[in-house]
Coordinates of C-alpha atoms and ligand atoms in Angstrom, one line a residue:
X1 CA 0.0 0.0 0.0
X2 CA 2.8 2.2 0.8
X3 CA 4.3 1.5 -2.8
X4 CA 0.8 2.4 -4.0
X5 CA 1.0 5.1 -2.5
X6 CA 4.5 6.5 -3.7
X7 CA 3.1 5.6 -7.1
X8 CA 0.6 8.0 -7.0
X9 CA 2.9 10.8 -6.2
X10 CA 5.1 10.5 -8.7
X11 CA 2.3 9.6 -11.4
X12 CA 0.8 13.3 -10.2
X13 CA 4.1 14.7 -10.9
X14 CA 5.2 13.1 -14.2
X15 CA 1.5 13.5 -15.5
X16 CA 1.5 17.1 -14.5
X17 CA -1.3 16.8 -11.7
X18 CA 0.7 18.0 -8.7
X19 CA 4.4 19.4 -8.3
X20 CA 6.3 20.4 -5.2
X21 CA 6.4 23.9 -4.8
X22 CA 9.3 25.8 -5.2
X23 CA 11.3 22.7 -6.7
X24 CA 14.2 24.1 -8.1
X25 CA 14.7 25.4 -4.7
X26 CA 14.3 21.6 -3.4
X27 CA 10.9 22.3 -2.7
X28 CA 9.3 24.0 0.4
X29 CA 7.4 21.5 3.4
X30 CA 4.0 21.0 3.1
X31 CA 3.0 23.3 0.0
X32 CA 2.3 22.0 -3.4
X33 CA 1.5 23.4 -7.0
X34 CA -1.1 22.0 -9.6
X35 CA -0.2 21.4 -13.3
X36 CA -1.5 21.8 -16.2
X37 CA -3.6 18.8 -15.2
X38 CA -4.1 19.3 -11.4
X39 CA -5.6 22.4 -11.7
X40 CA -8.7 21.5 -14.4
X41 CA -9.4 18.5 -12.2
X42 CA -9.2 21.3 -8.8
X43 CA -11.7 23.3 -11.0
X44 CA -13.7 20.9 -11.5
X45 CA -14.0 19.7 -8.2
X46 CA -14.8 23.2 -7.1
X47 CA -17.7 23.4 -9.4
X48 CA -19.1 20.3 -8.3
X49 CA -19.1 20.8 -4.7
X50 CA -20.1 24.7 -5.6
X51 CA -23.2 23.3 -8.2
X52 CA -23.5 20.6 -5.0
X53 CA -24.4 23.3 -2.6
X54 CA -25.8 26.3 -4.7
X55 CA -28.1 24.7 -7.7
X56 CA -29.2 22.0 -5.6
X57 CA -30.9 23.9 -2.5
X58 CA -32.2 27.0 -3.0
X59 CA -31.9 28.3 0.4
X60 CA -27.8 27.9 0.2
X61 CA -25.4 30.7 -1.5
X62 CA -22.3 31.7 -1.8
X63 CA -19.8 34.1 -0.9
X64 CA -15.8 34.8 -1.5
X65 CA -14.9 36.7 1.6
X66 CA -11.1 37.5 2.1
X67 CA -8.4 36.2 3.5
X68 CA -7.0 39.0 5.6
X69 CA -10.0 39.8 8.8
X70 CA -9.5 41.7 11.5
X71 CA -7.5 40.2 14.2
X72 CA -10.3 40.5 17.1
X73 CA -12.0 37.9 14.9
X74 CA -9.3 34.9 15.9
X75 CA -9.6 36.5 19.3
X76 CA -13.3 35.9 19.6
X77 CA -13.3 32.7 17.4
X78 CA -10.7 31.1 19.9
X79 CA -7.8 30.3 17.5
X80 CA -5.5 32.5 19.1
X81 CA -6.0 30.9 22.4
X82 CA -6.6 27.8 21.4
X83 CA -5.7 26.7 18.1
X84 CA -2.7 24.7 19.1
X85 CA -1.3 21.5 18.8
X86 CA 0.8 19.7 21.9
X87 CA 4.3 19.3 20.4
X88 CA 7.1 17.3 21.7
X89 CA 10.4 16.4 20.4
X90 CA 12.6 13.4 20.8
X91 CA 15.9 14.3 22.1
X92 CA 17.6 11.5 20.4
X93 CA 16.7 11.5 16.6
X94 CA 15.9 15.4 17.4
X95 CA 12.7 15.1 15.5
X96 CA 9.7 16.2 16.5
X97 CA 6.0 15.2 17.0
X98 CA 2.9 15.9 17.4
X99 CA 2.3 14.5 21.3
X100 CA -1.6 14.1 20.2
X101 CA -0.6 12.3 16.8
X102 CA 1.9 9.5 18.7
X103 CA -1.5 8.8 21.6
X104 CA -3.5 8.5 18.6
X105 CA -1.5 5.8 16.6
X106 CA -0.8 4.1 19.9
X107 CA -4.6 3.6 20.0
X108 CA -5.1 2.8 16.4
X109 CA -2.4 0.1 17.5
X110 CA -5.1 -1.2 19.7
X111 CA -7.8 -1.3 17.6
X112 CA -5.7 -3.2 14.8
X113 CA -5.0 -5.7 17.3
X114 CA -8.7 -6.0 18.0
X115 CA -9.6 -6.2 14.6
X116 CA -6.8 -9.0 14.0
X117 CA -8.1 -11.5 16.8
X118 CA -11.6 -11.2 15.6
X119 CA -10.6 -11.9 12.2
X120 CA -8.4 -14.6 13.1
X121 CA -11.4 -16.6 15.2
X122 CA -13.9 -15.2 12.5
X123 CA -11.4 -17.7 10.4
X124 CA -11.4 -20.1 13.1
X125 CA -15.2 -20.5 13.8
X126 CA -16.2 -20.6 10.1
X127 CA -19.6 -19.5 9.8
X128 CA -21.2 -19.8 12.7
X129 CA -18.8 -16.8 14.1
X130 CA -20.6 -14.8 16.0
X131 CA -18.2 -11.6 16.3
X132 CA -20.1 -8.8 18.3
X133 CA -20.5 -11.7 21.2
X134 CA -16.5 -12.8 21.0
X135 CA -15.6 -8.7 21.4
X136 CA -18.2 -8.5 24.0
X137 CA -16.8 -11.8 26.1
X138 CA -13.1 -12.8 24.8
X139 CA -10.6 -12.0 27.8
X140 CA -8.2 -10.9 25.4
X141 CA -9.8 -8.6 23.7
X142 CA -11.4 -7.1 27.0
X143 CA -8.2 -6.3 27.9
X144 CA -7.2 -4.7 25.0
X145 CA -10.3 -2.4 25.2
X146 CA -10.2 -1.6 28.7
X147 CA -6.9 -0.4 28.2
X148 CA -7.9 1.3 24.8
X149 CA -10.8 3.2 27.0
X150 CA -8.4 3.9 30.1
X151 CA -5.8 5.3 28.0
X152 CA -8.4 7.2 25.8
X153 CA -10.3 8.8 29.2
X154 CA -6.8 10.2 30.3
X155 CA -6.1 11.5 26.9
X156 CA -9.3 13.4 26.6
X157 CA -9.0 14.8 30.2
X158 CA -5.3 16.0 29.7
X159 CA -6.2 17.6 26.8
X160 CA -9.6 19.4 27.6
X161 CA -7.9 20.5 30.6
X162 CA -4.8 21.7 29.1
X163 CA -2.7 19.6 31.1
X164 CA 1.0 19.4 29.0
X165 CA 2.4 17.3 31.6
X166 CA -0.7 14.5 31.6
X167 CA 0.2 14.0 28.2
X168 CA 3.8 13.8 28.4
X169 CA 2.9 11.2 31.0
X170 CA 1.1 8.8 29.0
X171 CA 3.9 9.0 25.9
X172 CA 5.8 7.9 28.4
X173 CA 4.0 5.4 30.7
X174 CA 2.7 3.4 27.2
X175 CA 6.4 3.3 26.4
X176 CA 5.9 4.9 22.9
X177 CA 8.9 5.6 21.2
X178 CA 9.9 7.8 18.5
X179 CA 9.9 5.9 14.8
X180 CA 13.1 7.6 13.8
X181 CA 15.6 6.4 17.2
X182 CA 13.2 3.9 18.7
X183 CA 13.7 5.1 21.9
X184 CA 11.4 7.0 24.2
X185 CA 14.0 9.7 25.6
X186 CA 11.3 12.9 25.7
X187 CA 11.5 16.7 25.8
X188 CA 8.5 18.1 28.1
X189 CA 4.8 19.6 25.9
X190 CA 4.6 22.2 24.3
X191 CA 1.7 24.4 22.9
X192 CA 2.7 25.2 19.7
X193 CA 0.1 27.9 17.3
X194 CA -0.8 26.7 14.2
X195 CA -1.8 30.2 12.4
X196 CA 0.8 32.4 10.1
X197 CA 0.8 35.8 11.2
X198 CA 1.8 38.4 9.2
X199 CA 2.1 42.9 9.5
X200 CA -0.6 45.0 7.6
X201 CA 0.4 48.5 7.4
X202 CA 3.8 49.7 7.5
X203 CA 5.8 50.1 11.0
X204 CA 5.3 54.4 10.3
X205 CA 1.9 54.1 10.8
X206 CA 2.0 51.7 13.6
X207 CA 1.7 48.0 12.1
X208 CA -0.6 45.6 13.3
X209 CA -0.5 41.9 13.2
X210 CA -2.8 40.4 11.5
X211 CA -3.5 36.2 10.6
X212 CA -3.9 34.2 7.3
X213 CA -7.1 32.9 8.4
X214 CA -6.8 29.3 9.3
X215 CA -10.0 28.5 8.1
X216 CA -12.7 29.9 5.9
X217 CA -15.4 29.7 8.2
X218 CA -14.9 33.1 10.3
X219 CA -15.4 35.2 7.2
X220 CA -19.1 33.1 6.4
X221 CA -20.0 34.2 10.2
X222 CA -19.2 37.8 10.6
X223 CA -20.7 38.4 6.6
X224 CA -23.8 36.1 7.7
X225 CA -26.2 39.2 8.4
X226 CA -25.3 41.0 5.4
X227 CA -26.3 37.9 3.3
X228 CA -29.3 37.6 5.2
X229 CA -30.4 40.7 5.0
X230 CA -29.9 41.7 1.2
X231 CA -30.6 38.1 0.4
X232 CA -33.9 38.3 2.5
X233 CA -32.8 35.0 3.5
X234 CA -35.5 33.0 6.0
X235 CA -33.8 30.3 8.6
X236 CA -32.5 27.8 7.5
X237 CA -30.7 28.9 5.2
X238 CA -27.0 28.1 4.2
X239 CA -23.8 30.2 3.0
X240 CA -21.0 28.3 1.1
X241 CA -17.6 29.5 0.8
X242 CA -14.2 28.2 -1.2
X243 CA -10.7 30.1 -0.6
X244 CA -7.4 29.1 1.0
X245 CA -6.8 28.7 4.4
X246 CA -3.6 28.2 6.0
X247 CA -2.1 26.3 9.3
X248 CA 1.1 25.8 9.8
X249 CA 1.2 22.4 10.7
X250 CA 4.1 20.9 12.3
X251 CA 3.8 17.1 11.0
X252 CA 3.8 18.0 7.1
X253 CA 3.7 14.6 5.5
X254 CA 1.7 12.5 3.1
X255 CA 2.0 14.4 0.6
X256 CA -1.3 16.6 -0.1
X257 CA -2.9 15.4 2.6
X258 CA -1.9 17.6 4.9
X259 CA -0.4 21.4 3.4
X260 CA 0.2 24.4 5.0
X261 CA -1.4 26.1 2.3
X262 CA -4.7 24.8 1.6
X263 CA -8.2 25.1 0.3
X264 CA -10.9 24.7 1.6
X265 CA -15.4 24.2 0.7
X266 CA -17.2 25.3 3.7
X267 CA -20.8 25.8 4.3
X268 CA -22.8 26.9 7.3
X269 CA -25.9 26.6 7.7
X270 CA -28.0 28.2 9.9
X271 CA -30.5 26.9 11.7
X272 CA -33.1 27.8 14.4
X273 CA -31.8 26.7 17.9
X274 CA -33.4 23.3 18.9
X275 CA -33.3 21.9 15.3
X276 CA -29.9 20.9 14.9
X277 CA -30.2 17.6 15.5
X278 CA -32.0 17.0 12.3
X279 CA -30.2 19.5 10.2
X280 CA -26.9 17.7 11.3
X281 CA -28.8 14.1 10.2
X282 CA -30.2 16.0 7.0
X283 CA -26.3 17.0 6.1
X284 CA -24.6 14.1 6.9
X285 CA -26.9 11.8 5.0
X286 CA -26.5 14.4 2.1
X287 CA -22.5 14.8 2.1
X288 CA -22.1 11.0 2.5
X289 CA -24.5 10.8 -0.8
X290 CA -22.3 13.1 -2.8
X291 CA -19.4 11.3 -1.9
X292 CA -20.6 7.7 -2.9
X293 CA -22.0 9.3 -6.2
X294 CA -18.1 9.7 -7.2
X295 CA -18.1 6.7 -8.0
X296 CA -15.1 5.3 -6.4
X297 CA -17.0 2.6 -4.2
X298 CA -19.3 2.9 -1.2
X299 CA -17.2 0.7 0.8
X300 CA -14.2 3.2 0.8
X301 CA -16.2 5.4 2.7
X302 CA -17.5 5.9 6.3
X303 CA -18.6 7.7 9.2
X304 CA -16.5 8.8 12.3
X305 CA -18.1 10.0 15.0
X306 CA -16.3 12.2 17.2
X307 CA -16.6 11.5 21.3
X308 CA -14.3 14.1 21.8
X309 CA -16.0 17.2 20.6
X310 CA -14.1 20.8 20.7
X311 CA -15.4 23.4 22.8
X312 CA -18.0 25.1 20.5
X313 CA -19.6 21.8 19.3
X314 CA -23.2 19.5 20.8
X315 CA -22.2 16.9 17.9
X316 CA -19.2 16.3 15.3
X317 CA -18.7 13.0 12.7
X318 CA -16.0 13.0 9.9
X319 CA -16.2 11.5 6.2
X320 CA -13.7 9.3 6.2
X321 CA -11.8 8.1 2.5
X322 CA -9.8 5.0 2.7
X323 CA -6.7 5.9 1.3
X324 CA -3.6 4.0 0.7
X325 CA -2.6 4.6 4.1
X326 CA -5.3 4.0 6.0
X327 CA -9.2 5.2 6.5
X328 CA -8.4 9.2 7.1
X329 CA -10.7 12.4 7.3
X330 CA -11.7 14.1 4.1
X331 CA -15.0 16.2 5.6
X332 CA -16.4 17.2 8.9
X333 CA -19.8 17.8 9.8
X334 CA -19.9 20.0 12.8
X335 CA -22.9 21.0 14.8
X336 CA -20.9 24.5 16.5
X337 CA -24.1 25.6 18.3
X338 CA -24.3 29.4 18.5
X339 CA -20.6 29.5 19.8
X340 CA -19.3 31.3 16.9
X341 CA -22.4 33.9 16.5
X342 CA -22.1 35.1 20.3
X343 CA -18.3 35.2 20.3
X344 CA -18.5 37.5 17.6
X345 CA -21.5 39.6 19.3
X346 CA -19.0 39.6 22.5
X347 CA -16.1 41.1 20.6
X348 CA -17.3 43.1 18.4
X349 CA -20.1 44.6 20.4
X350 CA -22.6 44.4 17.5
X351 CA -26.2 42.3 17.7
X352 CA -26.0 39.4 15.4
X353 CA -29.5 38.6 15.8
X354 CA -31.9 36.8 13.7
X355 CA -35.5 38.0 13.6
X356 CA -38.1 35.7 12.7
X357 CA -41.2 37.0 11.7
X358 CA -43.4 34.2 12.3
X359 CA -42.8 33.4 15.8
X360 CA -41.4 37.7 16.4
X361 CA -38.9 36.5 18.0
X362 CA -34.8 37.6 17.8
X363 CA -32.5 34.9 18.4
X364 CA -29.2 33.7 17.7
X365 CA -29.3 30.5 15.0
X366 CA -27.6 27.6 15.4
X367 CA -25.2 26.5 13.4
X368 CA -24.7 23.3 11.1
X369 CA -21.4 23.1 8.7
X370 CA -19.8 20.9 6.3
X371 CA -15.9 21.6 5.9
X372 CA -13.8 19.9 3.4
X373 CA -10.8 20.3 2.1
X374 CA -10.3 20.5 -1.7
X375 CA -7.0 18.8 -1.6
X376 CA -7.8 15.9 0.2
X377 CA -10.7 15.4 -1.5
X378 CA -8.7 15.6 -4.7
X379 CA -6.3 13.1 -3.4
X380 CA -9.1 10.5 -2.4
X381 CA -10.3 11.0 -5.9
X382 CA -6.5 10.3 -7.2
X383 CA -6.2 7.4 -4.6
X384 CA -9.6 6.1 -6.1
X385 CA -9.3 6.2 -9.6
X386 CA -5.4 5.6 -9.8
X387 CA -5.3 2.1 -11.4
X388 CA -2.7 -0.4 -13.0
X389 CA -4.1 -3.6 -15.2
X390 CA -2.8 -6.3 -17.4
X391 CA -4.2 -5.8 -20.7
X392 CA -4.7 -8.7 -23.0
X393 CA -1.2 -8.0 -24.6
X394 CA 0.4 -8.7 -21.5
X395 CA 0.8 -5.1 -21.4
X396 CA 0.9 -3.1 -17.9
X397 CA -1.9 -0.2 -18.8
X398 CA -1.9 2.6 -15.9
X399 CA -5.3 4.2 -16.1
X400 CA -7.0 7.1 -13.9
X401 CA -10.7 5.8 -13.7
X402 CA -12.0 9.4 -12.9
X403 CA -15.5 10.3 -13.3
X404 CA -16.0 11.8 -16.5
X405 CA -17.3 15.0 -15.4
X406 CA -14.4 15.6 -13.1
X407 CA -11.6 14.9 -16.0
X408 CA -9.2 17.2 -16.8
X409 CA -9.5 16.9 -20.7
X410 CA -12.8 15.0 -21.5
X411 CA -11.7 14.5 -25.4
X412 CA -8.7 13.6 -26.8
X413 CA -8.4 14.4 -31.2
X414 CA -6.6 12.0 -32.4
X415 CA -5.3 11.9 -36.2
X416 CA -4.4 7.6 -37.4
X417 CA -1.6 9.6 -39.5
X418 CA -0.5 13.0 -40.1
X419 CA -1.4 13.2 -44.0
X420 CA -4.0 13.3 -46.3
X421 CA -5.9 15.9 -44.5
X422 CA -6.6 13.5 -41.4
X423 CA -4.9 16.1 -39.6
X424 CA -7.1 19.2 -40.4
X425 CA -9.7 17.4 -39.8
X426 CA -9.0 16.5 -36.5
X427 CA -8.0 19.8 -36.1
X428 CA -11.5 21.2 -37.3
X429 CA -13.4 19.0 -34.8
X430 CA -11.7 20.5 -32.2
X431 CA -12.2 23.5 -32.9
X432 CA -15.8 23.4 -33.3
X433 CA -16.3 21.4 -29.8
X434 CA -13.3 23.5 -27.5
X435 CA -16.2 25.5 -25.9
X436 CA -18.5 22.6 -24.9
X437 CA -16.2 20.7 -23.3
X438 CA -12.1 20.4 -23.1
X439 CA -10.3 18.9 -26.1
X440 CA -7.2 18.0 -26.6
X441 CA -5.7 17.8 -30.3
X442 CA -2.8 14.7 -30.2
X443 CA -1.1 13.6 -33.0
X444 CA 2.6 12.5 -31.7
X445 CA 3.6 8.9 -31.7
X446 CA 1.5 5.7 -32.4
X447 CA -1.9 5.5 -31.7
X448 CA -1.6 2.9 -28.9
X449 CA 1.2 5.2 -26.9
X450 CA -1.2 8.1 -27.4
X451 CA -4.5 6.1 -26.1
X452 CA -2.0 5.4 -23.1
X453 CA -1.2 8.9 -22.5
X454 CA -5.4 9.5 -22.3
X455 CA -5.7 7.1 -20.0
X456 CA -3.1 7.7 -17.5
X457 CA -4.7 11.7 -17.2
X458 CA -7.8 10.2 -17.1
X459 CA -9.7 11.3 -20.7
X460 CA -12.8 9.0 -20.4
X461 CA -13.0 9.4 -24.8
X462 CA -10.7 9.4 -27.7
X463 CA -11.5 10.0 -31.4
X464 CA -9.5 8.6 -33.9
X465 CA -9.7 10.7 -37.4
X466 CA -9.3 7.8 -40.2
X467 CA -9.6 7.0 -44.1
X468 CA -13.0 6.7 -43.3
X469 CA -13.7 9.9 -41.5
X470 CA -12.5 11.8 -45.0
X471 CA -15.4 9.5 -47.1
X472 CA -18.1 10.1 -44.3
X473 CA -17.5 12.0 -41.9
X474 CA -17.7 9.3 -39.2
X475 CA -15.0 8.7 -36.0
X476 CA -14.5 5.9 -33.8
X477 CA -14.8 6.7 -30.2
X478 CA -12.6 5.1 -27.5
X479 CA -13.9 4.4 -24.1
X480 CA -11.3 4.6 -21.4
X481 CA -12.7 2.6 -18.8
X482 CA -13.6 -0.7 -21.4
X483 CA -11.3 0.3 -24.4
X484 CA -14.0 -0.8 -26.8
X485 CA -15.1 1.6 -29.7
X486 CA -17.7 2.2 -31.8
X487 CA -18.6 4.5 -35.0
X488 CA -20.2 7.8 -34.7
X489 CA -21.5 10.7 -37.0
X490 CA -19.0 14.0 -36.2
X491 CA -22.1 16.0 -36.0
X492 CA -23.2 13.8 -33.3
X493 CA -20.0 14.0 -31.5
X494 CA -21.6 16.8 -29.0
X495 CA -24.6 15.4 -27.9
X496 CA -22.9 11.8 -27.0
X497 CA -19.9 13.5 -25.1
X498 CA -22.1 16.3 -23.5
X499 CA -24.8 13.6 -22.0
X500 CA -21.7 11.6 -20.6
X501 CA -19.5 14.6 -19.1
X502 CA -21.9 17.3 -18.1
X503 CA -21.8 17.5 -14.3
Ligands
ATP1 P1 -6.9 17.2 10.9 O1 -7.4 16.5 12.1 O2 -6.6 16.2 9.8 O3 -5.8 18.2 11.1 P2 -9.0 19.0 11.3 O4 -10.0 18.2 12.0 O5 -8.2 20.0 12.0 O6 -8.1 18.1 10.3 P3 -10.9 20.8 10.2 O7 -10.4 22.0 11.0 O8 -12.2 20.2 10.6 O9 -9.7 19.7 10.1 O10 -10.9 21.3 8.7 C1 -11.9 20.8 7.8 C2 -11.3 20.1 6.6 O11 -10.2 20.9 6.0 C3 -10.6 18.8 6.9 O12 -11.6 17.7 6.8 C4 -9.6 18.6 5.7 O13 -10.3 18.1 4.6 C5 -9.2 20.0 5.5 N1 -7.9 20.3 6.1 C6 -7.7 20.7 7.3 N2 -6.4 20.8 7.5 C7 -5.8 20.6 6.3 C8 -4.4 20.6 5.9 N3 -3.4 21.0 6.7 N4 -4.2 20.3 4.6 C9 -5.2 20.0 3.8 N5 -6.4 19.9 4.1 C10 -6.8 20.2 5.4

């Protein structure tokens, strides 16, 4: 899985998906750049999620607020306080960790071993295994769980409580050691801030330090009245936003999955208070559903539902993708409550009210949001489609099985030879289709090598201009996916692509 996984990197780079930023420098930790073929599939993603959101409820919209707020903002939304991660380094291997990160794997440790002894007497016991009643009475895996649950209830409590040394304490009573030395030779916690800050203004003028927001969500709740009120918007009604967000996160690894430069698709919905519950239900449901219809596979998905909730939250639950290494967070779900809306009435002084005429009431909504992150979706959506299969040749074909609305170029023109006019007339098709859909004019190398160049970006159709298509005016089309073709008229070239890649 882990060679899988190095695969897909460097098929991203050599395909011109995703290149490390800054390169000729030797790169820069944690930030990436899209290609000529990243960014189409980005864009496309973006739409989706955007057409997801916008077209198909009409009581969400959207909004592009900017990245640079006023500072009292992370003050009242708690990120200045609070938006740290516990950091400790091993004075050995002088790397360093997140302390949160090691207690985590240490319990995913756990629950692998769980999960091993029930499969190994679900092999055992054949069919009559009954394996919620061996978890619920084997002494071995009681054990495991009663020290999975111990272990967990001190991990929460140190945290919540802010207690540094608590944590230290079970790093070093479970006896985890750092991957790099293997030993477990610890510095003390540390609080460590994930947001950039930066100076507005120059220093003349009395410069003030401003954040790169860490998240796109502040700028949806302090606009939310505006887009009420010139939107004439009744509860509940949603407000969707895309833009970068930022962290600086001290564990940069796996590639895109976790940046310090990222982008994010938020959406808050607002709700009135006491009706959360089934708004949260409503969006969960409804995420999950736009997930599955990607088409990767319903079993690479599930739910996670958080036990440890932040501060500001009355229920939480991630989307989680199964990637290469390992199930892992693509989207939460968040019920914040009014936390956010009152903070912001705390600090800046000003009413953020709702008033609802029916009931003549003013309140402050509740909040539901969805939060993903365009990257990691992108990189499920690489993970899922990313595919290498014997063809009947013998041959090793690499193909990108994405769905054909989300494909960077959704037509490849392909000439059989560069004469006889097969050439213009490949050229002329693309020309008349380049503003339905994107084409892509190809007419280097053998056929076969260019068919495999399609496939491994992902182009779900090829056209192949022949002797044929000069007598009347028919092309075969190439399915990626089954590599079978068939004959078509060029004037009904738009029609059959359109009904396949239209989102
Ligand atoms: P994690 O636990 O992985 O750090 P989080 O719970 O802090 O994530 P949220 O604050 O809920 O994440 O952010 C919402 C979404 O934004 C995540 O589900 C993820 O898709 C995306 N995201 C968060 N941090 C990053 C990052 N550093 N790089 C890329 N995407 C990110």
């Amino acid at each position: 899985q882990e060679d899988l996984f190095k695969k897909i990197i460097s098929h991203c780079k050599e395909y011109g998906f995703v290149f490390p930023s800054s390169e000729i420098y030797d790169g820069l930790g944690a930030v990436y750049d899209y290609g000529q073929y990243g960014v189409e599939l980005k864009n496309n993603i973006k739409s989706l999620w955007w057409k997801s959101m916008t077209l198909l409820h009409d009581n969400v919209v959207g909004i592009d607020s900017a990245i640079f707020m006023h500072p009292r903002i992370w003050q009242a939304s708690g990120h200045v306080d609070a938006f740290n991660d516990p950091l400790i380094d091993n004075k050995d291997s002088k790397k360093r960790y997140r302390a949160d990160v090691l207690i985590e794997d240490y319990l995913a440790k756990i629950e692998d071993k769980i999960e091993k002894e029930v499969a190994k007497a679900a092999k055992r016991f054949g069919d009559s295994f009954n394996a919620q009643l061996y978890r619920e009475t084997n002494p071995r895996i009681l054990g495991y769980l009663e020290e999975y649950q111990a272990t967990q209830k001190e991990f929460t409590r140190a945290l919540t409580e802010g207690d540094l040394e608590g944590v230290r304490q079970i790093i070093i009573d479970k006896k985890i050691v750092c991957p790099i030395s293997g030993t477990a030779n610890w510095t003390e916690v540390r609080q460590f801030n994930l947001m950039f800050a930066t100076e507005m203004g120059s220093t003349a003028e009395g410069a003030s330090k401003i954040y790169l927001r860490p998240e796109t969500a502040q700028g949806i709740f302090v606009n939310y009245l505006n887009v009420q009120k010139t939107g004439r918007m009744k509860l509940p009604f949603g407000i969707a936003q895309i833009g970068k967000a930022f962290r600086n996160e001290i564990v940069a690894r796996q590639f895109i999955f976790r940046m310090r430069e990222f982008e994010q698709m938020e959406m808050q919905f607002f709700v009135t208070p006491g009706e959360e519950m089934k708004w949260f239900e409503y969006w969960k449901k409804s995420r999950m559903a736009f997930h599955k219809s990607l088409g990767m596979g319903d079993q690479k998905y599930r739910f996670h539902d958080h036990e440890k909730l932040a501060h500001y939250a009355n229920a939480a639950t991630d989307i989680e993708f199964e990637m290469p290494f390992g199930f892992k967070e693509v989207e939460g779900i968040h019920s914040r409550t009014d936390y956010d809306l009152r903070r912001h009435e705390e600090y800046s002084g000003k009413k953020l009210r709702y008033f609802d005429a029916t009931t003549e009431e003013s309140y402050v909504p509740y909040v539901v949001e969805t939060s993903i992150g365009v990257d990691r979706l992108f990189l499920s959506i690489m993970c899922g489609a990313y595919c290498e299969e014997k063809t009947d040749n013998g041959e090793i074909r690499t193909v990108l099985r994405l769905p054909a609305a989300l494909a960077p170029i959704k037509l490849a023109v392909l000439p059989l030879v560069r004469k006889d006019g097969l050439d213009e007339k490949a050229k002329a098709v693309v020309r008349d289709l380049r503003f339905d859909f994107t084409c892509q004019y190809d007419e280097k190398d053998s056929i076969g090598k260019r068919y495999r160049r399609q496939d491994a970006i992902g182009t779900p159709y090829c056209i192949t201009i022949d002797n044929q298509t000069m007598e009347d005016d028919t092309v075969t089309i190439r399915d990626r996916d089954t590599m079978e073709q068939h004959r078509v008229a060029i004037a009904d070239l738009r029609k059959e692509i359109m009904a396949k890649v239209d989102m």
